[in-house]
C-alpha cells in the first residue's frame, strides 16, 4: 500500500510540524543550470579498462594507490569493488554490501552512517524504521527517494550489532564515498548524524555543535555546500529534536535554491 505524503507524515507523528509551507521557487525542470551542464562531461561513468576490480579488493595496493584506482571507477566498477572489498574487518560478516541507492545524477545527496540488518538483507540504505522517518523527512521538503535524491552511507558494510562504524572503517570506505560524490556531482550534501560528519568533514564534535555551521565539501573544482543534521534513528528516540532537524532541512532547501540559481 502506498501512502500519501500527509498519511506518511501522520504515521511518523510528524504532522503538522513537518509540512512544507512554501513551494520551491525554482522549478524542478530547471534542475541543472546550462553552465553546470556545459562543464560536466557528457559521460559521467568513464570506463577504466586497464584496472582489475580484484586489485582493489586485495590489500596489495597501498592506501594511496587504492584511492587513485577507485577515483577512476565508473558506477559498475565501483559497485563491484564495494561488493568485493576487504579493506577493513567489516567484510568478515558481510552478507552483502550496501553501496547506495537513487538517482545517480541527483542534486541531493544524503549520507548516513552504515547499513543495519534490514539494509543488509535488502541491499538498500535506510529501509528500516529510520529509513521510514528519512522518507518522511524527504517528503516534508517535497523530495522522494530515487527522484533527484541519492542516499549513501559512510560505510557500505553493516557494523556488527549495528554499532557505529569506527574511524578506521570509515577511512577504509572513504574512497568509495568520495568516488560516489564525484560521479553524482550533487549540488548539496546532507549528513545524517555524527558518523557521517566525521567521515566526510573530519569533524568529531557533538552533532549539536555541528548543526547550522556552513560547511562545504571540496569535490574537484567545486565546493559543495554541506548541511549536518541529526540521524533519523536518533530522532526516533529523541522527539524534541525533530524541530531542529526540520530547521536544518529548511536551511538545506534554501541552500539548494541558491545553488540552483548560481
Ligand atoms: N542507518 C544508517 O545510517 N544507514 C542506513 O542505511 C540505515 C540506518
PDB file of C-alpha atoms and ligand atoms in Angstrom:
ATOM      1  CA  UNK A   1       0.000   0.000   0.000  1.00  0.00           C
ATOM      2  CA  UNK A   2       1.460   3.355  -0.878  1.00  0.00           C
ATOM      3  CA  UNK A   3       0.713   6.256   1.439  1.00  0.00           C
ATOM      4  CA  UNK A   4       0.088   9.860   0.532  1.00  0.00           C
ATOM      5  CA  UNK A   5       2.550  12.375   1.903  1.00  0.00           C
ATOM      6  CA  UNK A   6       0.120  13.538   4.587  1.00  0.00           C
ATOM      7  CA  UNK A   7      -0.635   9.983   5.627  1.00  0.00           C
ATOM      8  CA  UNK A   8       3.063   9.244   5.853  1.00  0.00           C
ATOM      9  CA  UNK A   9       3.767  12.317   7.973  1.00  0.00           C
ATOM     10  CA  UNK A  10       0.867  11.421  10.234  1.00  0.00           C
ATOM     11  CA  UNK A  11       2.149   7.885  10.569  1.00  0.00           C
ATOM     12  CA  UNK A  12       5.516   9.167  11.655  1.00  0.00           C
ATOM     13  CA  UNK A  13       3.965  11.537  14.163  1.00  0.00           C
ATOM     14  CA  UNK A  14       5.403  14.489  12.274  1.00  0.00           C
ATOM     15  CA  UNK A  15       2.315  16.244  11.123  1.00  0.00           C
ATOM     16  CA  UNK A  16       1.698  19.141  11.029  1.00  0.00           C
ATOM     17  CA  UNK A  17       5.165  20.213  12.146  1.00  0.00           C
ATOM     18  CA  UNK A  18       6.902  18.887   9.043  1.00  0.00           C
ATOM     19  CA  UNK A  19       4.590  20.403   6.483  1.00  0.00           C
ATOM     20  CA  UNK A  20       6.200  22.476   3.793  1.00  0.00           C
ATOM     21  CA  UNK A  21       4.698  25.955   3.849  1.00  0.00           C
ATOM     22  CA  UNK A  22       6.363  27.420   0.765  1.00  0.00           C
ATOM     23  CA  UNK A  23       6.817  25.882  -2.605  1.00  0.00           C
ATOM     24  CA  UNK A  24      10.355  25.848  -4.010  1.00  0.00           C
ATOM     25  CA  UNK A  25      10.933  28.944  -6.121  1.00  0.00           C
ATOM     26  CA  UNK A  26      12.988  27.191  -8.714  1.00  0.00           C
ATOM     27  CA  UNK A  27      11.151  24.819 -10.955  1.00  0.00           C
ATOM     28  CA  UNK A  28      12.274  21.239 -10.767  1.00  0.00           C
ATOM     29  CA  UNK A  29      12.548  21.261 -14.551  1.00  0.00           C
ATOM     30  CA  UNK A  30      15.414  23.743 -14.414  1.00  0.00           C
ATOM     31  CA  UNK A  31      17.418  21.180 -12.486  1.00  0.00           C
ATOM     32  CA  UNK A  32      20.954  21.576 -13.776  1.00  0.00           C
ATOM     33  CA  UNK A  33      21.954  25.015 -14.959  1.00  0.00           C
ATOM     34  CA  UNK A  34      23.296  25.234 -18.524  1.00  0.00           C
ATOM     35  CA  UNK A  35      26.644  26.278 -17.106  1.00  0.00           C
ATOM     36  CA  UNK A  36      26.940  23.179 -14.982  1.00  0.00           C
ATOM     37  CA  UNK A  37      25.761  21.061 -17.875  1.00  0.00           C
ATOM     38  CA  UNK A  38      28.399  22.511 -20.153  1.00  0.00           C
ATOM     39  CA  UNK A  39      31.165  21.886 -17.623  1.00  0.00           C
ATOM     40  CA  UNK A  40      30.088  18.378 -16.777  1.00  0.00           C
ATOM     41  CA  UNK A  41      31.496  15.715 -19.078  1.00  0.00           C
ATOM     42  CA  UNK A  42      28.736  14.086 -21.133  1.00  0.00           C
ATOM     43  CA  UNK A  43      29.560  10.631 -19.818  1.00  0.00           C
ATOM     44  CA  UNK A  44      29.971  10.604 -16.069  1.00  0.00           C
ATOM     45  CA  UNK A  45      30.989   6.974 -15.827  1.00  0.00           C
ATOM     46  CA  UNK A  46      34.354   6.624 -17.515  1.00  0.00           C
ATOM     47  CA  UNK A  47      35.317   3.076 -18.357  1.00  0.00           C
ATOM     48  CA  UNK A  48      38.687   2.115 -16.918  1.00  0.00           C
ATOM     49  CA  UNK A  49      39.768  -0.863 -18.937  1.00  0.00           C
ATOM     50  CA  UNK A  50      43.230  -1.247 -17.505  1.00  0.00           C
ATOM     51  CA  UNK A  51      42.268  -1.805 -13.876  1.00  0.00           C
ATOM     52  CA  UNK A  52      41.103  -5.076 -12.450  1.00  0.00           C
ATOM     53  CA  UNK A  53      38.464  -4.735  -9.774  1.00  0.00           C
ATOM     54  CA  UNK A  54      40.196  -7.581  -7.900  1.00  0.00           C
ATOM     55  CA  UNK A  55      43.199  -5.321  -7.384  1.00  0.00           C
ATOM     56  CA  UNK A  56      41.043  -3.036  -5.291  1.00  0.00           C
ATOM     57  CA  UNK A  57      39.621  -5.817  -3.211  1.00  0.00           C
ATOM     58  CA  UNK A  58      43.042  -7.216  -2.358  1.00  0.00           C
ATOM     59  CA  UNK A  59      45.248  -5.489   0.169  1.00  0.00           C
ATOM     60  CA  UNK A  60      48.133  -5.444  -2.314  1.00  0.00           C
ATOM     61  CA  UNK A  61      47.615  -1.810  -3.296  1.00  0.00           C
ATOM     62  CA  UNK A  62      48.842   0.842  -0.882  1.00  0.00           C
ATOM     63  CA  UNK A  63      46.244   3.210   0.514  1.00  0.00           C
ATOM     64  CA  UNK A  64      47.167   5.923  -1.976  1.00  0.00           C
ATOM     65  CA  UNK A  65      47.218   3.519  -4.957  1.00  0.00           C
ATOM     66  CA  UNK A  66      43.863   2.087  -3.971  1.00  0.00           C
ATOM     67  CA  UNK A  67      42.385   5.555  -3.666  1.00  0.00           C
ATOM     68  CA  UNK A  68      43.750   6.549  -7.079  1.00  0.00           C
ATOM     69  CA  UNK A  69      42.304   3.433  -8.666  1.00  0.00           C
ATOM     70  CA  UNK A  70      38.893   3.880  -7.116  1.00  0.00           C
ATOM     71  CA  UNK A  71      38.924   7.530  -8.186  1.00  0.00           C
ATOM     72  CA  UNK A  72      38.796   6.368 -11.806  1.00  0.00           C
ATOM     73  CA  UNK A  73      35.956   3.893 -11.493  1.00  0.00           C
ATOM     74  CA  UNK A  74      32.586   4.195 -13.180  1.00  0.00           C
ATOM     75  CA  UNK A  75      29.439   3.049 -11.386  1.00  0.00           C
ATOM     76  CA  UNK A  76      29.644  -0.627 -12.316  1.00  0.00           C
ATOM     77  CA  UNK A  77      33.256  -0.968 -11.270  1.00  0.00           C
ATOM     78  CA  UNK A  78      32.547   0.944  -8.088  1.00  0.00           C
ATOM     79  CA  UNK A  79      29.672  -1.370  -7.151  1.00  0.00           C
ATOM     80  CA  UNK A  80      31.737  -4.470  -7.908  1.00  0.00           C
ATOM     81  CA  UNK A  81      34.657  -3.129  -5.962  1.00  0.00           C
ATOM     82  CA  UNK A  82      32.474  -2.313  -2.947  1.00  0.00           C
ATOM     83  CA  UNK A  83      30.898  -5.779  -3.088  1.00  0.00           C
ATOM     84  CA  UNK A  84      34.330  -7.456  -3.073  1.00  0.00           C
ATOM     85  CA  UNK A  85      36.105  -5.038  -0.709  1.00  0.00           C
ATOM     86  CA  UNK A  86      38.289  -6.476   2.068  1.00  0.00           C
ATOM     87  CA  UNK A  87      39.859  -3.224   3.221  1.00  0.00           C
ATOM     88  CA  UNK A  88      38.522  -3.454   6.789  1.00  0.00           C
ATOM     89  CA  UNK A  89      37.139  -6.024   9.187  1.00  0.00           C
ATOM     90  CA  UNK A  90      33.508  -5.344   8.324  1.00  0.00           C
ATOM     91  CA  UNK A  91      33.798  -7.690   5.346  1.00  0.00           C
ATOM     92  CA  UNK A  92      34.169 -10.684   7.681  1.00  0.00           C
ATOM     93  CA  UNK A  93      30.465 -10.980   8.489  1.00  0.00           C
ATOM     94  CA  UNK A  94      29.147  -9.280   5.382  1.00  0.00           C
ATOM     95  CA  UNK A  95      26.118 -10.884   3.740  1.00  0.00           C
ATOM     96  CA  UNK A  96      26.081  -8.177   1.123  1.00  0.00           C
ATOM     97  CA  UNK A  97      27.467  -4.670   0.828  1.00  0.00           C
ATOM     98  CA  UNK A  98      25.084  -1.718   0.512  1.00  0.00           C
ATOM     99  CA  UNK A  99      26.626   0.796  -1.871  1.00  0.00           C
ATOM    100  CA  UNK A 100      23.775   3.317  -2.068  1.00  0.00           C
ATOM    101  CA  UNK A 101      20.537   3.943  -3.870  1.00  0.00           C
ATOM    102  CA  UNK A 102      18.910   6.568  -6.017  1.00  0.00           C
ATOM    103  CA  UNK A 103      19.351   8.958  -8.864  1.00  0.00           C
ATOM    104  CA  UNK A 104      22.982   8.848  -9.983  1.00  0.00           C
ATOM    105  CA  UNK A 105      22.688  12.456 -11.209  1.00  0.00           C
ATOM    106  CA  UNK A 106      20.890  13.718  -8.117  1.00  0.00           C
ATOM    107  CA  UNK A 107      21.144  17.268  -6.844  1.00  0.00           C
ATOM    108  CA  UNK A 108      20.585  15.977  -3.304  1.00  0.00           C
ATOM    109  CA  UNK A 109      22.931  13.539  -1.599  1.00  0.00           C
ATOM    110  CA  UNK A 110      22.026  12.215   1.856  1.00  0.00           C
ATOM    111  CA  UNK A 111      24.717  10.328   3.730  1.00  0.00           C
ATOM    112  CA  UNK A 112      24.060   8.156   6.774  1.00  0.00           C
ATOM    113  CA  UNK A 113      26.238   6.036   8.970  1.00  0.00           C
ATOM    114  CA  UNK A 114      26.164   2.448   7.768  1.00  0.00           C
ATOM    115  CA  UNK A 115      23.683  -0.269   6.866  1.00  0.00           C
ATOM    116  CA  UNK A 116      21.763  -2.072   9.595  1.00  0.00           C
ATOM    117  CA  UNK A 117      20.245  -5.540   9.498  1.00  0.00           C
ATOM    118  CA  UNK A 118      17.299  -4.630   7.257  1.00  0.00           C
ATOM    119  CA  UNK A 119      19.533  -2.722   4.884  1.00  0.00           C
ATOM    120  CA  UNK A 120      21.998  -5.597   4.608  1.00  0.00           C
ATOM    121  CA  UNK A 121      19.189  -8.012   3.771  1.00  0.00           C
ATOM    122  CA  UNK A 122      17.655  -5.733   1.150  1.00  0.00           C
ATOM    123  CA  UNK A 123      20.902  -4.218  -0.158  1.00  0.00           C
ATOM    124  CA  UNK A 124      19.465  -0.727   0.144  1.00  0.00           C
ATOM    125  CA  UNK A 125      20.211   2.062   2.638  1.00  0.00           C
ATOM    126  CA  UNK A 126      17.619   3.283   5.109  1.00  0.00           C
ATOM    127  CA  UNK A 127      14.851   0.714   4.640  1.00  0.00           C
ATOM    128  CA  UNK A 128      14.178   0.059   8.349  1.00  0.00           C
ATOM    129  CA  UNK A 129      12.368   2.338  10.849  1.00  0.00           C
ATOM    130  CA  UNK A 130      14.986   5.111  10.484  1.00  0.00           C
ATOM    131  CA  UNK A 131      14.509   4.858   6.740  1.00  0.00           C
ATOM    132  CA  UNK A 132      10.773   5.396   7.096  1.00  0.00           C
ATOM    133  CA  UNK A 133      11.471   8.573   9.015  1.00  0.00           C
ATOM    134  CA  UNK A 134      14.034   9.628   6.421  1.00  0.00           C
ATOM    135  CA  UNK A 135      11.402   9.132   3.709  1.00  0.00           C
ATOM    136  CA  UNK A 136       9.010  11.311   5.725  1.00  0.00           C
ATOM    137  CA  UNK A 137      11.713  13.968   6.107  1.00  0.00           C
ATOM    138  CA  UNK A 138      12.292  13.897   2.362  1.00  0.00           C
ATOM    139  CA  UNK A 139       8.564  14.137   1.687  1.00  0.00           C
ATOM    140  CA  UNK A 140       8.324  17.132   4.002  1.00  0.00           C
ATOM    141  CA  UNK A 141      10.570  19.082   1.641  1.00  0.00           C
ATOM    142  CA  UNK A 142       8.947  17.634  -1.461  1.00  0.00           C
ATOM    143  CA  UNK A 143      11.671  15.104  -2.137  1.00  0.00           C
ATOM    144  CA  UNK A 144      11.413  11.418  -2.808  1.00  0.00           C
ATOM    145  CA  UNK A 145      13.953   8.625  -2.598  1.00  0.00           C
ATOM    146  CA  UNK A 146      15.360   7.991  -6.054  1.00  0.00           C
ATOM    147  CA  UNK A 147      13.960  11.162  -7.587  1.00  0.00           C
ATOM    148  CA  UNK A 148      16.780  13.714  -7.684  1.00  0.00           C
ATOM    149  CA  UNK A 149      17.947  12.141  -4.425  1.00  0.00           C
ATOM    150  CA  UNK A 150      20.784   9.702  -3.791  1.00  0.00           C
ATOM    151  CA  UNK A 151      21.227   8.004  -0.414  1.00  0.00           C
ATOM    152  CA  UNK A 152      24.552   6.560   0.687  1.00  0.00           C
ATOM    153  CA  UNK A 153      26.336   5.660   3.891  1.00  0.00           C
ATOM    154  CA  UNK A 154      29.752   6.381   5.367  1.00  0.00           C
ATOM    155  CA  UNK A 155      30.440   2.635   5.405  1.00  0.00           C
ATOM    156  CA  UNK A 156      28.991   0.155   2.953  1.00  0.00           C
ATOM    157  CA  UNK A 157      29.048  -2.949   5.167  1.00  0.00           C
ATOM    158  CA  UNK A 158      26.994  -3.480   8.318  1.00  0.00           C
ATOM    159  CA  UNK A 159      28.930  -2.980  11.551  1.00  0.00           C
ATOM    160  CA  UNK A 160      28.307  -5.910  13.936  1.00  0.00           C
ATOM    161  CA  UNK A 161      25.459  -5.429  16.415  1.00  0.00           C
ATOM    162  CA  UNK A 162      24.623  -2.254  14.497  1.00  0.00           C
ATOM    163  CA  UNK A 163      27.298  -0.336  16.398  1.00  0.00           C
ATOM    164  CA  UNK A 164      28.564   2.950  14.933  1.00  0.00           C
ATOM    165  CA  UNK A 165      31.373   2.468  12.421  1.00  0.00           C
ATOM    166  CA  UNK A 166      34.888   3.011  13.732  1.00  0.00           C
ATOM    167  CA  UNK A 167      37.153   5.737  12.380  1.00  0.00           C
ATOM    168  CA  UNK A 168      39.396   3.197  10.619  1.00  0.00           C
ATOM    169  CA  UNK A 169      36.381   1.563   8.957  1.00  0.00           C
ATOM    170  CA  UNK A 170      35.114   4.912   7.702  1.00  0.00           C
ATOM    171  CA  UNK A 171      38.602   5.761   6.447  1.00  0.00           C
ATOM    172  CA  UNK A 172      38.777   2.461   4.547  1.00  0.00           C
ATOM    173  CA  UNK A 173      35.412   3.187   2.929  1.00  0.00           C
ATOM    174  CA  UNK A 174      36.146   6.879   2.263  1.00  0.00           C
ATOM    175  CA  UNK A 175      37.486   6.413  -1.288  1.00  0.00           C
ATOM    176  CA  UNK A 176      34.166   4.809  -2.255  1.00  0.00           C
ATOM    177  CA  UNK A 177      32.160   7.683  -0.831  1.00  0.00           C
ATOM    178  CA  UNK A 178      34.480  10.187  -2.472  1.00  0.00           C
ATOM    179  CA  UNK A 179      34.043   8.494  -5.831  1.00  0.00           C
ATOM    180  CA  UNK A 180      30.256   8.392  -5.404  1.00  0.00           C
ATOM    181  CA  UNK A 181      30.265  12.141  -4.821  1.00  0.00           C
ATOM    182  CA  UNK A 182      32.494  12.735  -7.839  1.00  0.00           C
ATOM    183  CA  UNK A 183      30.175  10.685 -10.060  1.00  0.00           C
ATOM    184  CA  UNK A 184      26.917  12.130  -8.737  1.00  0.00           C
ATOM    185  CA  UNK A 185      28.098  15.740  -8.591  1.00  0.00           C
ATOM    186  CA  UNK A 186      25.351  16.716  -6.146  1.00  0.00           C
ATOM    187  CA  UNK A 187      24.559  20.355  -5.548  1.00  0.00           C
ATOM    188  CA  UNK A 188      24.071  19.759  -1.834  1.00  0.00           C
ATOM    189  CA  UNK A 189      25.059  17.122   0.703  1.00  0.00           C
ATOM    190  CA  UNK A 190      23.076  16.402   3.859  1.00  0.00           C
ATOM    191  CA  UNK A 191      24.986  14.499   6.531  1.00  0.00           C
ATOM    192  CA  UNK A 192      22.806  12.441   8.842  1.00  0.00           C
ATOM    193  CA  UNK A 193      24.476  12.133  12.207  1.00  0.00           C
ATOM    194  CA  UNK A 194      27.896  12.280  13.751  1.00  0.00           C
ATOM    195  CA  UNK A 195      29.496   9.388  11.902  1.00  0.00           C
ATOM    196  CA  UNK A 196      28.682  10.913   8.525  1.00  0.00           C
ATOM    197  CA  UNK A 197      30.048  14.289   9.653  1.00  0.00           C
ATOM    198  CA  UNK A 198      33.216  12.598  10.854  1.00  0.00           C
ATOM    199  CA  UNK A 199      33.589  10.569   7.655  1.00  0.00           C
ATOM    200  CA  UNK A 200      33.113  13.424   5.210  1.00  0.00           C
ATOM    201  CA  UNK A 201      34.302  16.505   7.091  1.00  0.00           C
ATOM    202  CA  UNK A 202      36.660  15.003   9.653  1.00  0.00           C
ATOM    203  CA  UNK A 203      34.541  16.715  12.309  1.00  0.00           C
ATOM    204  CA  UNK A 204      34.451  14.803  15.569  1.00  0.00           C
ATOM    205  CA  UNK A 205      32.401  17.225  17.654  1.00  0.00           C
ATOM    206  CA  UNK A 206      28.955  16.613  19.045  1.00  0.00           C
ATOM    207  CA  UNK A 207      26.195  16.865  16.488  1.00  0.00           C
ATOM    208  CA  UNK A 208      24.659  19.802  18.325  1.00  0.00           C
ATOM    209  CA  UNK A 209      27.879  21.776  17.787  1.00  0.00           C
ATOM    210  CA  UNK A 210      27.962  20.994  14.054  1.00  0.00           C
ATOM    211  CA  UNK A 211      24.363  21.831  13.180  1.00  0.00           C
ATOM    212  CA  UNK A 212      23.837  25.170  11.471  1.00  0.00           C
ATOM    213  CA  UNK A 213      27.514  25.608  10.554  1.00  0.00           C
ATOM    214  CA  UNK A 214      28.312  26.491   6.938  1.00  0.00           C
ATOM    215  CA  UNK A 215      30.395  23.509   5.842  1.00  0.00           C
ATOM    216  CA  UNK A 216      31.486  22.766   2.289  1.00  0.00           C
ATOM    217  CA  UNK A 217      32.993  19.680   0.696  1.00  0.00           C
ATOM    218  CA  UNK A 218      35.638  20.169  -1.973  1.00  0.00           C
ATOM    219  CA  UNK A 219      34.979  17.932  -4.982  1.00  0.00           C
ATOM    220  CA  UNK A 220      37.426  18.645  -7.792  1.00  0.00           C
ATOM    221  CA  UNK A 221      36.990  22.318  -8.627  1.00  0.00           C
ATOM    222  CA  UNK A 222      33.712  22.678  -6.768  1.00  0.00           C
ATOM    223  CA  UNK A 223      32.764  23.448  -3.195  1.00  0.00           C
ATOM    224  CA  UNK A 224      29.558  21.613  -2.404  1.00  0.00           C
ATOM    225  CA  UNK A 225      27.518  23.045   0.484  1.00  0.00           C
ATOM    226  CA  UNK A 226      27.035  20.584   3.316  1.00  0.00           C
ATOM    227  CA  UNK A 227      24.280  20.565   5.941  1.00  0.00           C
ATOM    228  CA  UNK A 228      24.757  18.479   9.076  1.00  0.00           C
ATOM    229  CA  UNK A 229      21.661  17.260  10.867  1.00  0.00           C
ATOM    230  CA  UNK A 230      20.500  14.576  13.253  1.00  0.00           C
ATOM    231  CA  UNK A 231      20.394  10.947  12.242  1.00  0.00           C
ATOM    232  CA  UNK A 232      16.786   9.710  11.807  1.00  0.00           C
ATOM    233  CA  UNK A 233      17.389   6.865  14.282  1.00  0.00           C
ATOM    234  CA  UNK A 234      18.351   9.440  16.904  1.00  0.00           C
ATOM    235  CA  UNK A 235      15.248  11.480  16.075  1.00  0.00           C
ATOM    236  CA  UNK A 236      13.068   8.417  16.613  1.00  0.00           C
ATOM    237  CA  UNK A 237      14.450   8.242  20.151  1.00  0.00           C
ATOM    238  CA  UNK A 238      14.564  11.992  20.816  1.00  0.00           C
ATOM    239  CA  UNK A 239      11.335  13.546  19.660  1.00  0.00           C
ATOM    240  CA  UNK A 240      12.058  17.135  20.821  1.00  0.00           C
ATOM    241  CA  UNK A 241      14.979  17.402  18.411  1.00  0.00           C
ATOM    242  CA  UNK A 242      12.729  16.786  15.395  1.00  0.00           C
ATOM    243  CA  UNK A 243      12.000  20.501  15.249  1.00  0.00           C
ATOM    244  CA  UNK A 244      15.747  21.183  14.990  1.00  0.00           C
ATOM    245  CA  UNK A 245      16.070  18.687  12.175  1.00  0.00           C
ATOM    246  CA  UNK A 246      13.202  20.456  10.455  1.00  0.00           C
ATOM    247  CA  UNK A 247      15.120  23.748  10.743  1.00  0.00           C
ATOM    248  CA  UNK A 248      18.136  22.008   9.183  1.00  0.00           C
ATOM    249  CA  UNK A 249      16.036  20.737   6.292  1.00  0.00           C
ATOM    250  CA  UNK A 250      14.642  24.219   5.689  1.00  0.00           C
ATOM    251  CA  UNK A 251      18.204  25.523   5.623  1.00  0.00           C
ATOM    252  CA  UNK A 252      19.172  22.801   3.185  1.00  0.00           C
ATOM    253  CA  UNK A 253      16.264  23.711   0.946  1.00  0.00           C
ATOM    254  CA  UNK A 254      17.303  27.380   0.996  1.00  0.00           C
ATOM    255  CA  UNK A 255      20.901  26.456   0.149  1.00  0.00           C
ATOM    256  CA  UNK A 256      19.673  24.320  -2.716  1.00  0.00           C
ATOM    257  CA  UNK A 257      17.778  27.266  -4.139  1.00  0.00           C
ATOM    258  CA  UNK A 258      20.946  29.333  -4.039  1.00  0.00           C
ATOM    259  CA  UNK A 259      22.957  26.534  -5.614  1.00  0.00           C
ATOM    260  CA  UNK A 260      20.443  26.234  -8.434  1.00  0.00           C
ATOM    261  CA  UNK A 261      20.402  29.976  -9.003  1.00  0.00           C
ATOM    262  CA  UNK A 262      24.219  30.147  -9.316  1.00  0.00           C
TER     263      UNK A 262
HETATM  264  N1  LIG B   1      21.200   3.967   9.457  1.00  0.00           N
HETATM  265  C1  LIG B   1      22.114   4.444   8.610  1.00  0.00           C
HETATM  266  O1  LIG B   1      22.924   5.299   8.944  1.00  0.00           O
HETATM  267  N2  LIG B   1      22.108   3.981   7.377  1.00  0.00           N
HETATM  268  C2  LIG B   1      21.255   3.081   6.932  1.00  0.00           C
HETATM  269  O2  LIG B   1      21.321   2.717   5.779  1.00  0.00           O
HETATM  270  C3  LIG B   1      20.292   2.596   7.852  1.00  0.00           C
HETATM  271  C4  LIG B   1      20.283   3.055   9.110  1.00  0.00           C
END
